[in-house]
Short mmCIF file of C-alpha atoms in Angstrom, two decimals:
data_model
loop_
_atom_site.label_atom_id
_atom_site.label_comp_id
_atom_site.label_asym_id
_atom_site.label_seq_id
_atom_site.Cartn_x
_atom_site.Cartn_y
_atom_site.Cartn_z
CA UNK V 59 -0.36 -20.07 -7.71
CA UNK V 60 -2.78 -18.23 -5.81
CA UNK V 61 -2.39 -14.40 -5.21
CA UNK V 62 -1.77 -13.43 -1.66
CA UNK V 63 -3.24 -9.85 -0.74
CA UNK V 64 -0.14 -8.37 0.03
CA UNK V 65 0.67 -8.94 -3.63
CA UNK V 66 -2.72 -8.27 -4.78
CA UNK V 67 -2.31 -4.61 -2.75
CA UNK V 68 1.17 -3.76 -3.91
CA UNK V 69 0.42 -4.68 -7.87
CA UNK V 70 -2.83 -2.33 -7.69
CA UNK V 71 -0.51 0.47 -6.18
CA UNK V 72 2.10 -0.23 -8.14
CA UNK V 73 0.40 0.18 -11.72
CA UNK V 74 -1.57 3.33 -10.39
CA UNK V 75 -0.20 6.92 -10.29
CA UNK V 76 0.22 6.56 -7.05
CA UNK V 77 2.91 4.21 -7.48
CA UNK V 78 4.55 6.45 -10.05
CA UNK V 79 4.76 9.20 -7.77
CA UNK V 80 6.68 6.86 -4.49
CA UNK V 81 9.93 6.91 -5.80
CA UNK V 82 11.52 5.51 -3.27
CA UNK V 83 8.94 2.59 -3.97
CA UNK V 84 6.17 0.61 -2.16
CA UNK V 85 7.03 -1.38 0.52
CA UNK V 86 5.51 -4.27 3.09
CA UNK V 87 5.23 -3.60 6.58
CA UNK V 88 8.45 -1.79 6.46
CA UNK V 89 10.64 0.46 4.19
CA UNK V 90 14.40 -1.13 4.10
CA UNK V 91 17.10 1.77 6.14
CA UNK V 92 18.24 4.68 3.98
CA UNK V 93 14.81 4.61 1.44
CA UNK V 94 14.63 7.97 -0.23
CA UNK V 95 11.76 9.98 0.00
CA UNK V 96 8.92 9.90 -1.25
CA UNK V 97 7.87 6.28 -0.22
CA UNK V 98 4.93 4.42 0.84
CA UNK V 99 4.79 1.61 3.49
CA UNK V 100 1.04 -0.74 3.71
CA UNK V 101 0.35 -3.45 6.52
CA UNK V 102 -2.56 -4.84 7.13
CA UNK V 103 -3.41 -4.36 11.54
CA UNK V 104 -4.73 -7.01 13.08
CA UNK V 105 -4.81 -10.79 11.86
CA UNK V 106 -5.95 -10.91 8.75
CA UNK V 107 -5.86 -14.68 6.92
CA UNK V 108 -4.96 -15.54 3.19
CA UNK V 109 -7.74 -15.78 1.11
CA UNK V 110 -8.61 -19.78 0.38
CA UNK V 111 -11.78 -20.80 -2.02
CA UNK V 112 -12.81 -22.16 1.23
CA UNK V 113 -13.96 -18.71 2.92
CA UNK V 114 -15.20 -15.40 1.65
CA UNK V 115 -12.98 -12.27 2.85
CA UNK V 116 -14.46 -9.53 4.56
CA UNK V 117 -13.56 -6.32 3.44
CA UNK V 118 -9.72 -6.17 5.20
CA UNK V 119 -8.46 -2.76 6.31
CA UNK V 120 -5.12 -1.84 4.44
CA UNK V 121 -2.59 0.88 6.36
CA UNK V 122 -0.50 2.73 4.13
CA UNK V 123 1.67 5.37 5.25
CA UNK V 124 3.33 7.96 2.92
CA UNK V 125 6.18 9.30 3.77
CA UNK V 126 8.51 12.38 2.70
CA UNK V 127 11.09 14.11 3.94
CA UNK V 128 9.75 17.73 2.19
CA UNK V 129 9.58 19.84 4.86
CA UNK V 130 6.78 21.63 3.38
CA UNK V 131 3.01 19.54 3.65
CA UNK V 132 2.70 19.52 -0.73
CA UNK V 133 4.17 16.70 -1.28
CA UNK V 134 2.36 14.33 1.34
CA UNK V 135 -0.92 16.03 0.39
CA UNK V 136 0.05 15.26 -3.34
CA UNK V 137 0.92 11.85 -2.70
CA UNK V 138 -2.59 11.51 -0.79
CA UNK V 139 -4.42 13.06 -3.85
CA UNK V 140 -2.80 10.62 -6.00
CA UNK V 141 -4.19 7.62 -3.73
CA UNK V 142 -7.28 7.86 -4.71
CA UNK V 143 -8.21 4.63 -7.08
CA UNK V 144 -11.01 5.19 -9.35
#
């Protein structure tokens, strides 16, 4: 079965500290009503198509928003230190 890149983008999150830290989880496009905080929420703007064997993908740009209802900036800006993949 081929891997679509929303899967692709939410397994790479998911097994990175990033993901450990969104416990409310990682979500697609939108975050279901009443998600705790912290969560994350990735789309991809703009119409990007499925990779096939047919075409070579451009480099896509991914949105992810992290959100928290702290009222204090730490945890965001923790969350956003976390993001980084290496």
């Amino acid at each position: 079965f081929p891997v679509t890149i929303f899967k692709a983008i939410y397994d790479r999150v998911s097994s990175h500290a990033l993901g450990t830290a969104l416990t409310g989880g990682f979500h697609n496009t939108e975050a279901p009503l009443g998600t705790t905080s912290p969560y994350g929420v990735f789309s991809l703007p703009g119409n990007v198509k499925e990779r096939t064997f047919t075409e070579i993908i451009k480099r896509p740009v991914i949105q992810i928003q992290l959100c928290s209802s702290a009222k204090s900036p730490v945890e965001v800006n923790n969350l956003y230190d976390s993001m980084w993949f290496t």
